[in-house]
CSV table of C-alpha atoms and ligand atoms in Angstrom, one decimal:
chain,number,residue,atom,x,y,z
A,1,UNK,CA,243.5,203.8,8.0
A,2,UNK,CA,244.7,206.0,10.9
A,3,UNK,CA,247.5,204.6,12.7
A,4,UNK,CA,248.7,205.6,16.2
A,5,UNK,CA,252.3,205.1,15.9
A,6,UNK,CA,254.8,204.7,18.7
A,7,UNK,CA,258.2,204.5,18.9
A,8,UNK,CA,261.6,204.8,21.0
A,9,UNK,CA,265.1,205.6,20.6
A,10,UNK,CA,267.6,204.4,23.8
A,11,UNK,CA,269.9,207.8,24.5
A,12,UNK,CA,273.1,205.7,24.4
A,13,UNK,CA,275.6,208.3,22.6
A,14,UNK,CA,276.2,209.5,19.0
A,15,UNK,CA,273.5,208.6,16.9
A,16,UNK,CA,274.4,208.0,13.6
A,17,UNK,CA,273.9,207.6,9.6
A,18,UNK,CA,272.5,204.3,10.3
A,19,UNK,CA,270.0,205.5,13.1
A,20,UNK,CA,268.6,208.1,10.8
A,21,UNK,CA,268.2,206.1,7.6
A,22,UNK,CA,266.7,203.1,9.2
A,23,UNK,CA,264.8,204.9,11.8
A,24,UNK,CA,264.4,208.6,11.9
A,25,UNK,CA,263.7,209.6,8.6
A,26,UNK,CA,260.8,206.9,8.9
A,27,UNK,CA,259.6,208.8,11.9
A,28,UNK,CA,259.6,212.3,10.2
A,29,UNK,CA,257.6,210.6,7.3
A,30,UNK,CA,255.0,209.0,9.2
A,31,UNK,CA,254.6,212.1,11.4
A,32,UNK,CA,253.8,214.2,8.3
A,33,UNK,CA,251.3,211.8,7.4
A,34,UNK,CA,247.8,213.8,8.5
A,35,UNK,CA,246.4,210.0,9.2
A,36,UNK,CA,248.9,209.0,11.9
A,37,UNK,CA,249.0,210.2,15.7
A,38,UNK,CA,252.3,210.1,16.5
A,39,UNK,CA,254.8,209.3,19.5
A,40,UNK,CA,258.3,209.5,19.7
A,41,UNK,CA,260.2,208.7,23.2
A,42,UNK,CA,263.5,208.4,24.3
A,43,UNK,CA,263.3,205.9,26.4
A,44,UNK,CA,266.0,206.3,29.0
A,45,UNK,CA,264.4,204.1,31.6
A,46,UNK,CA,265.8,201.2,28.8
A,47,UNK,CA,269.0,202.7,28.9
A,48,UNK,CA,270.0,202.2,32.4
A,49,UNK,CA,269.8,198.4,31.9
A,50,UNK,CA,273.1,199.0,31.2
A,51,UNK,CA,275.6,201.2,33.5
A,52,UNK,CA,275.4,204.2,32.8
A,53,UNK,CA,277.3,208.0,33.6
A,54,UNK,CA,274.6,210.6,35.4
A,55,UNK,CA,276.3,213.2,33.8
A,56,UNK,CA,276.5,211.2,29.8
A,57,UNK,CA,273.1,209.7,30.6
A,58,UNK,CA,271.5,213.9,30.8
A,59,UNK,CA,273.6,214.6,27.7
A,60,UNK,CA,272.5,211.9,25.7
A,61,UNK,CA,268.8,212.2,26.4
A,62,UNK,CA,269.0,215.8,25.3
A,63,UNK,CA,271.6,214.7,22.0
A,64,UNK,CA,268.7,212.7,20.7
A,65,UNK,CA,266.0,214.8,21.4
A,66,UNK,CA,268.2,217.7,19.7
A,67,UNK,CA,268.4,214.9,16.8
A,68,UNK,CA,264.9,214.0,16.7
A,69,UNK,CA,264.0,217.8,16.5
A,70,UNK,CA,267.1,218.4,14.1
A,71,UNK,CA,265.9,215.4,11.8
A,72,UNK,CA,261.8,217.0,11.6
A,73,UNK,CA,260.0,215.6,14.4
A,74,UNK,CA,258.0,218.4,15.1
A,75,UNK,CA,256.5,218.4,18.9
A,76,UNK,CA,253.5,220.5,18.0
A,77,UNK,CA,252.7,217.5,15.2
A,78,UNK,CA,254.2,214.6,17.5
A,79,UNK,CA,254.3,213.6,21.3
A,80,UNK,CA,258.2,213.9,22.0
A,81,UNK,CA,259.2,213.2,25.5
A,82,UNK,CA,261.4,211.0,27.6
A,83,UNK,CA,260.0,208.2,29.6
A,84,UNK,CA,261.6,208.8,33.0
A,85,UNK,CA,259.1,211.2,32.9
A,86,UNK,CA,255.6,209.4,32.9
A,87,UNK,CA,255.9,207.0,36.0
A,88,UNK,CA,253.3,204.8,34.2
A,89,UNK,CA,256.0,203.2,32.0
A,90,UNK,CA,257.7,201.6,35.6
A,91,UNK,CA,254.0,200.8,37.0
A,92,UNK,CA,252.6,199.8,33.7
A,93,UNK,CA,255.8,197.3,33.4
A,94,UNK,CA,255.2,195.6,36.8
A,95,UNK,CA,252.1,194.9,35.8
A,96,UNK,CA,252.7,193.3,32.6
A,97,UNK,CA,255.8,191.6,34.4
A,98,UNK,CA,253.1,189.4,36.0
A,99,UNK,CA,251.4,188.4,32.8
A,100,UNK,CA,254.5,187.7,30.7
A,101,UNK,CA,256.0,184.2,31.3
A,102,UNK,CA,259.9,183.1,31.6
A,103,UNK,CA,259.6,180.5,29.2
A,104,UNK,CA,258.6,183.9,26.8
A,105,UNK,CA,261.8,185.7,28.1
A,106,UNK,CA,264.2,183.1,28.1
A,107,UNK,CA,263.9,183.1,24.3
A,108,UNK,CA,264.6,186.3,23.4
A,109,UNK,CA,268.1,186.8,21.2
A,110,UNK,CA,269.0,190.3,22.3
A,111,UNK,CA,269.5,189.2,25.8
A,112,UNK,CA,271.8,186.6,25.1
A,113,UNK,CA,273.5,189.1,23.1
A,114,UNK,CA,273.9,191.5,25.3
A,115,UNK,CA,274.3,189.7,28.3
A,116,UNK,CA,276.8,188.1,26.6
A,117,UNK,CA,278.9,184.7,28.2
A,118,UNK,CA,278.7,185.8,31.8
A,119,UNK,CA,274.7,186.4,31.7
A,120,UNK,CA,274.5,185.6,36.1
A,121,UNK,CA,275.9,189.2,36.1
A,122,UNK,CA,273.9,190.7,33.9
A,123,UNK,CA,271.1,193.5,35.5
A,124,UNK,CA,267.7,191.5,35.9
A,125,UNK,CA,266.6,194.8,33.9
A,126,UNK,CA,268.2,194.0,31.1
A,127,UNK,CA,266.9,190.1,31.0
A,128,UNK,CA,263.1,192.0,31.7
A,129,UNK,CA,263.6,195.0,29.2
A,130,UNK,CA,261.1,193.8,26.7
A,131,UNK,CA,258.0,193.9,29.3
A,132,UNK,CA,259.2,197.9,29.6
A,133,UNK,CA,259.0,197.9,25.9
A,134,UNK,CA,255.6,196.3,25.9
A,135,UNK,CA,253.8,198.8,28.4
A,136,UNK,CA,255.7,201.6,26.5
A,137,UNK,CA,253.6,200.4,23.4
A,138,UNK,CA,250.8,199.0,25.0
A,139,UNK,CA,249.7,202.1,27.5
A,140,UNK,CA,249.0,204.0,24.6
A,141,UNK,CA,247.0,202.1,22.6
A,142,UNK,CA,249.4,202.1,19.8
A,143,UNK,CA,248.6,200.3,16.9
A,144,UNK,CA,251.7,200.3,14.5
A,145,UNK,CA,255.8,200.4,15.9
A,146,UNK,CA,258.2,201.9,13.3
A,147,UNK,CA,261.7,199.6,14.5
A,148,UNK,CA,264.7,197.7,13.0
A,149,UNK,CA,264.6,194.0,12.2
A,150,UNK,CA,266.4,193.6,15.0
A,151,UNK,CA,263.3,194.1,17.7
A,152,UNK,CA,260.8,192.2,15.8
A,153,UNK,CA,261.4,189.4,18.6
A,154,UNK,CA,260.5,192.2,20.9
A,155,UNK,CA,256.9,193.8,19.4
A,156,UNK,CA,255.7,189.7,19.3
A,157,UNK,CA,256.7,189.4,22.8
A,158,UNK,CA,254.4,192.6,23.1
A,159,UNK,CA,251.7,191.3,21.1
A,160,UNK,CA,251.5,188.1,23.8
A,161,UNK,CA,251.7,190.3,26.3
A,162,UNK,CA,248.3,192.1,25.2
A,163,UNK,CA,246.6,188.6,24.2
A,164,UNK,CA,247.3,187.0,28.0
A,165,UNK,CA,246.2,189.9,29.3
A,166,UNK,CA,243.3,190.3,27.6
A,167,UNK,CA,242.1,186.8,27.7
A,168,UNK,CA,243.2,186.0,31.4
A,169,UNK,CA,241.0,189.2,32.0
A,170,UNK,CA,238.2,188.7,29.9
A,171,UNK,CA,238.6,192.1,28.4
A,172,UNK,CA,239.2,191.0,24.5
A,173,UNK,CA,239.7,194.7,23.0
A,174,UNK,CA,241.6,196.4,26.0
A,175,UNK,CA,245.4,195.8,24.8
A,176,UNK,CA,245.7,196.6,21.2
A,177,UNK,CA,248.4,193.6,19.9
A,178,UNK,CA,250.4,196.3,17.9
A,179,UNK,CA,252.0,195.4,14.4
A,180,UNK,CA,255.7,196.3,13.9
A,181,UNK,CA,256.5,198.6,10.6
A,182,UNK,CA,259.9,197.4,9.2
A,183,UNK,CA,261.6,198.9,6.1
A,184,UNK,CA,262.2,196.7,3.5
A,185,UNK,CA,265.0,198.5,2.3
A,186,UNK,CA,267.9,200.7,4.2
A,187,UNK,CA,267.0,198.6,7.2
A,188,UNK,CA,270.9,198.2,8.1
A,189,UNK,CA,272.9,200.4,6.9
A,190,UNK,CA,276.5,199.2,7.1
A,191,UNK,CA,279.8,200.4,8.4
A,192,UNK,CA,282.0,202.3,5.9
A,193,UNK,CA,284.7,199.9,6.7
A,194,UNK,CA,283.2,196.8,6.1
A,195,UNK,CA,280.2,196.0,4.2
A,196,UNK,CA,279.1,192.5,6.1
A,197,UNK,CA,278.4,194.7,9.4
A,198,UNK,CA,276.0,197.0,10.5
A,199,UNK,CA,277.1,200.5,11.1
A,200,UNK,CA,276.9,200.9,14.9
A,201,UNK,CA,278.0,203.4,17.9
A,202,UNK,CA,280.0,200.6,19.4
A,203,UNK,CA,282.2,200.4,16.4
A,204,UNK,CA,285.6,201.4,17.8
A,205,UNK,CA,286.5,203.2,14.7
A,206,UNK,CA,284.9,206.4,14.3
A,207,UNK,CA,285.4,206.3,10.4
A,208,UNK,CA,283.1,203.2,10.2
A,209,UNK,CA,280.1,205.3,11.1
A,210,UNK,CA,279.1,208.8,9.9
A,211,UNK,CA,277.6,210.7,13.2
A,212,UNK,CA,274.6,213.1,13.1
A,213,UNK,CA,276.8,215.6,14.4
A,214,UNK,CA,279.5,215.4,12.0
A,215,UNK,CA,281.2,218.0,10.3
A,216,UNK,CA,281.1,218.6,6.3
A,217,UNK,CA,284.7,218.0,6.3
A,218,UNK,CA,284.4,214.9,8.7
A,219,UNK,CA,281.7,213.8,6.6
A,220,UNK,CA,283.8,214.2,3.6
A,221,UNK,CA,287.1,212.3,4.8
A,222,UNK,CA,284.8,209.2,5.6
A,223,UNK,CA,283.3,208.8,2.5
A,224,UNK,CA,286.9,209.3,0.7
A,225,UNK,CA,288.3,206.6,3.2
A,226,UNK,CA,285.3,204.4,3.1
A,227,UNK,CA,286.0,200.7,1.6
A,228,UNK,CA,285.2,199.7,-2.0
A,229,UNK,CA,286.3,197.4,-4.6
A,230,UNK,CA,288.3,197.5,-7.7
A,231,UNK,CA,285.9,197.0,-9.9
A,232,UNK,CA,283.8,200.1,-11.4
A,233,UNK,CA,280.3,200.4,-11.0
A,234,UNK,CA,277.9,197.7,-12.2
A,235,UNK,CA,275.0,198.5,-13.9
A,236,UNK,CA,272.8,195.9,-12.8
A,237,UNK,CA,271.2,195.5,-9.3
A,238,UNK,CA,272.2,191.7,-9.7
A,239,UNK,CA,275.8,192.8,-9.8
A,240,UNK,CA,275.8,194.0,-6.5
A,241,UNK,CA,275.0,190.6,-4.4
A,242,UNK,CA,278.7,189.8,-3.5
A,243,UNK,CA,280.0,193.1,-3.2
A,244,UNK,CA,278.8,194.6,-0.2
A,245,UNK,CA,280.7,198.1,0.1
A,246,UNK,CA,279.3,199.1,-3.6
A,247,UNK,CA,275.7,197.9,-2.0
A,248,UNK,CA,275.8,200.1,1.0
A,249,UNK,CA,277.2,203.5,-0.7
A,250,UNK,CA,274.8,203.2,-3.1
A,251,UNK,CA,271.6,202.1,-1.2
A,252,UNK,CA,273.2,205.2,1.5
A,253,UNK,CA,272.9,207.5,-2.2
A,254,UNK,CA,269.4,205.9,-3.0
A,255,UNK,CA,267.5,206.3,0.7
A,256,UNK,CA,269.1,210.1,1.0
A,257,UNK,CA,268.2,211.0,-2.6
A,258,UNK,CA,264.8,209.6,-2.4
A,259,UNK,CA,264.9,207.4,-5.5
A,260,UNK,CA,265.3,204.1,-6.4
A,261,UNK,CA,268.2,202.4,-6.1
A,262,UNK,CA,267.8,201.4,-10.4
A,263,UNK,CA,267.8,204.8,-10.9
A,264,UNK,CA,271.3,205.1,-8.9
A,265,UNK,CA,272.2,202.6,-10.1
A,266,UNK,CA,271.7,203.5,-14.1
A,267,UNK,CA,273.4,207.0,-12.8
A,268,UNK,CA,276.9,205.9,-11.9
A,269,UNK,CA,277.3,202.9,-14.7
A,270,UNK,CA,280.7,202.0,-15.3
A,271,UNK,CA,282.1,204.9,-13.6
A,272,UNK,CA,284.6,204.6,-10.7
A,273,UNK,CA,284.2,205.1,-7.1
A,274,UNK,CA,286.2,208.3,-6.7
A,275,UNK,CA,283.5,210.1,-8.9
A,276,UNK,CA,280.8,208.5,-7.1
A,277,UNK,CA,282.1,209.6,-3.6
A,278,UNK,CA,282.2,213.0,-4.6
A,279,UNK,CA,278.9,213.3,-5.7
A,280,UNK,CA,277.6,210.9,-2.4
A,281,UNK,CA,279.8,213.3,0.0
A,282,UNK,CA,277.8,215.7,-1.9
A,283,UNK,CA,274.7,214.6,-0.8
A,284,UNK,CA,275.7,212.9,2.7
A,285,UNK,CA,277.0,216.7,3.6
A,286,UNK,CA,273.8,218.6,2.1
A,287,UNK,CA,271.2,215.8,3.9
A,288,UNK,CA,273.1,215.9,7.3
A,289,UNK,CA,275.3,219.1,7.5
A,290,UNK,CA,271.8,220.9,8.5
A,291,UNK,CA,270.8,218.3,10.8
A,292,UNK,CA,274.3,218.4,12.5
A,293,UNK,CA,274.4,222.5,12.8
A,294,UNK,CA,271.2,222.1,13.8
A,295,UNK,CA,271.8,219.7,16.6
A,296,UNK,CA,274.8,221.8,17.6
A,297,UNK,CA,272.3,224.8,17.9
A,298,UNK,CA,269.8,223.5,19.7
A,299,UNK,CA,272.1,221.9,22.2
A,300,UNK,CA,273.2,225.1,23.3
A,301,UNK,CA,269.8,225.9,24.6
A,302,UNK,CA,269.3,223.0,27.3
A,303,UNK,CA,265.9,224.8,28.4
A,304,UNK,CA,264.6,224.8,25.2
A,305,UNK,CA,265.0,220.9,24.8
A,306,UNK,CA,263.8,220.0,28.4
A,307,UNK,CA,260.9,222.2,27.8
A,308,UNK,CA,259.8,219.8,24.4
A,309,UNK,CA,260.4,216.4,26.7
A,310,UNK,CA,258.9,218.3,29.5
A,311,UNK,CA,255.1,219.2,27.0
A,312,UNK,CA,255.5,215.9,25.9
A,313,UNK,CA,255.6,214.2,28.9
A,314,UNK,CA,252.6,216.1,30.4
A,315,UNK,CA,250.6,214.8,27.2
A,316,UNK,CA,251.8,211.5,27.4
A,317,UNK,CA,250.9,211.5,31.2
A,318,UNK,CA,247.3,212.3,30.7
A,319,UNK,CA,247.4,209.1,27.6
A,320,UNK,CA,249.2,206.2,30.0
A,321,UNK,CA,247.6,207.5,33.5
A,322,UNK,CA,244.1,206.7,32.1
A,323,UNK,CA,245.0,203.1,30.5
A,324,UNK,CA,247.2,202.7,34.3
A,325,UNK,CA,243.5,203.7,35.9
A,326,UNK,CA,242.0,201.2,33.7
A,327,UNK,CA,244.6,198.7,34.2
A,328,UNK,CA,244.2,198.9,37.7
A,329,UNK,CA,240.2,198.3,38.1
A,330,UNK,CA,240.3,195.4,35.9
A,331,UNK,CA,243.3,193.9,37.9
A,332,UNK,CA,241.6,194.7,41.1
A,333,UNK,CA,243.3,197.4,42.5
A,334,UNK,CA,240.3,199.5,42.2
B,1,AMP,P1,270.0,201.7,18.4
B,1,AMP,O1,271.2,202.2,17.8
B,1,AMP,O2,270.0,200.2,18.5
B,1,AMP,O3,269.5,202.4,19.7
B,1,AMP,O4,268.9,201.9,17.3
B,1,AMP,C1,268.0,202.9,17.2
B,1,AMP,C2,267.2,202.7,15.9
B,1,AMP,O5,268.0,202.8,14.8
B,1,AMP,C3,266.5,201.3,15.8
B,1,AMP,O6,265.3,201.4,15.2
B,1,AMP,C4,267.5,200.5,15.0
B,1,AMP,O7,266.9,199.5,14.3
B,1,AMP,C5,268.0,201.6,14.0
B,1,AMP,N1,269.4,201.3,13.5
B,1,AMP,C6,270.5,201.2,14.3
B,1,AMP,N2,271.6,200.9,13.5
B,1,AMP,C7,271.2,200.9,12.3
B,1,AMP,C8,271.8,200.6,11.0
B,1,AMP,N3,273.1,200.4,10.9
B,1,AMP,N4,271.0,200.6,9.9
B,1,AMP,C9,269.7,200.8,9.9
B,1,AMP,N5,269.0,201.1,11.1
B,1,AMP,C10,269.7,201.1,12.2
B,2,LIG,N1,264.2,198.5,22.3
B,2,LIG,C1,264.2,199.5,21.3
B,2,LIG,C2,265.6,199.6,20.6
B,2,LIG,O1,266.6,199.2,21.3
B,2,LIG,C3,263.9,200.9,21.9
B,2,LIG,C4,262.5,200.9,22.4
B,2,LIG,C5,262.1,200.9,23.7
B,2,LIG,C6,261.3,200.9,21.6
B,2,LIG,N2,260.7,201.0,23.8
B,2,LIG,C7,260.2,201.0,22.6
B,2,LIG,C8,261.0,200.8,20.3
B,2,LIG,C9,258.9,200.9,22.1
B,2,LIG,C10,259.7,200.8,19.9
B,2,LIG,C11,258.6,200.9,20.8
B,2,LIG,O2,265.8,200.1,19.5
């Protein structure tokens, strides 16, 4: 079946080993899929429901474009743009605003999350950044969303969004309830200093995280320093359930050599970590070393990456301005 797949990445700094294994690699492989129709968007708009640095914010947007591009997305294959671009995304968002309910809202865990304890002082764009999500998804017509576990909350909020809408309307086929595509495996990829939490930006220590734009001999350092156990390794996948550092280098080795985790596992029997960490700096530095030159390369030639967003966005435009036009007779408007 053909799938039109969207997806977005917030432009909120370093991305990381993490970011690529649970997310971009994904990306690349359903975009090389002749079936699919494929967006990508960094979704800045998202970002500043947080404060944010003019000068950072510009830098990031191009940092994950230059990754996206770095990583395989190819913007001849896929629609690569950022949504600051496309007014549609703001208008589309009001829209839906007035279909989604509080009650819907007020359950949603990443708010309380982020907001934290003080959540009177948190931006009201924060508490409604799921209805921006849902007219990212919904204005294209996208039928599958490639995302962590962690916004699964989010794409069902989406998918009531499209059902109100398209039963308060009477319209029953106009929003497309879109179905989230969620790795079973490598879906959190966890920090080289402690295996019980995910690898993140916001981790104060650099060494927890490896960083797309890493050097080979940064790359190197953190997987030496990275935490094991004493034990060697086990050679059963059973083995592994309390020992979480063992898990991660090895499901890290697994995802970025393309083969099951058995097989890995059957590999490095009984040996000790030192051997294995040579041979997964090995890999880790031959996977992302061209990825992070790459980045580095491309970020030297701004035009070059506003140009990509810039194509993008004019596609995308001519996608979410007909379902706005749409969206605006049924309300209406028109
Ligand atoms: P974020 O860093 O939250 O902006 O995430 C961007 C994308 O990367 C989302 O699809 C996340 O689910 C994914 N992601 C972030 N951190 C990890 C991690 N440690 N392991 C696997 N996927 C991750
Ligand atoms: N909320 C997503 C995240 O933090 C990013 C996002 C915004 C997104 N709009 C989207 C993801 C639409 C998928 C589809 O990771």
């Amino acid at each position: 079946m053909s799938k039109k797949i969207f997806s977005g990445v917030q432009p909120t700094g370093n991305l990381h080993l993490g970011n690529y294994i649970g997310a971009i690699k994904n990306f690349v492989s359903l975009q090389n899929d002749p079936d699919n129709s494929c967006i990508y968007c960094v979704v800045d708009l998202h970002a500043i429901t947080v404060k944010q640095n003019a000068v950072e914010l510009k830098k990031n947007i191009r940092e994950t474009t230059a990754a996206f591009i770095a990583s395989g997305l190819d913007y001849k294959k896929s629609i690569i743009f950022n949504q600051s671009l496309v007014p549609a995304h703001a208008e589309g968002s009001w829209m839906l605003s007035c279909v989604a309910r509080m009650g819907w809202l007020n359950r949603m865990t990443q708010f309380k999350e982020k907001a934290g304890k003080d959540k009177e002082k948190a931006s009201v764009g924060l508490y409604i950044y799921p209805i921006l999500m849902a007219a990212d998804i919904l204005l294209y017509d996208a039928t599958h969303v490639p995302v962590g576990e962690d916004q699964k909350q989010h794409l069902e909020l989406s998918r009531d969004i499209a059902n109100k809408f398209n039963l308060d309307f009477n319209v029953p086929d106009f929003f497309i309830p879109p179905e989230p595509l969620i790795q079973k495996k490598f879906s959190r990829i966890m920090s080289l200093k402690d295996g019980t939490v995910k690898m993140s930006k916001s981790d104060p220590s650099d060494l927890s995280r490896i960083n797309l734009n890493d050097s080979s001999d940064q790359i190197i350092n953190k997987i030496k320093k990275a935490k094991t156990d004493a034990e060697p390794l086990p050679d059963d996948e059973n083995e592994l359930s309390n020992r979480p550092e063992a898990e991660n280098l090895l499901g890290i080795y697994s995802s970025l050599s393309d083969q099951k985790l058995n097989k890995i596992i059957n590999e490095f029997a009984g040996k000790n970590f030192s051997e294995f960490k040579k041979q997964l700096a090995t890999l880790v530095v031959d996977k992302i070393s061209p990825i992070s030159l790459e980045i580095n390369k491309l970020l030297k030639d701004e035009k070059f990456i506003d140009d990509i967003l810039i194509q993008g966005a004019e596609k995308a435009n001519i996608i979410a301005s007909k379902k706005i036009q749409d969206l605006k007779k049924i309300i209406g408007f028109k």
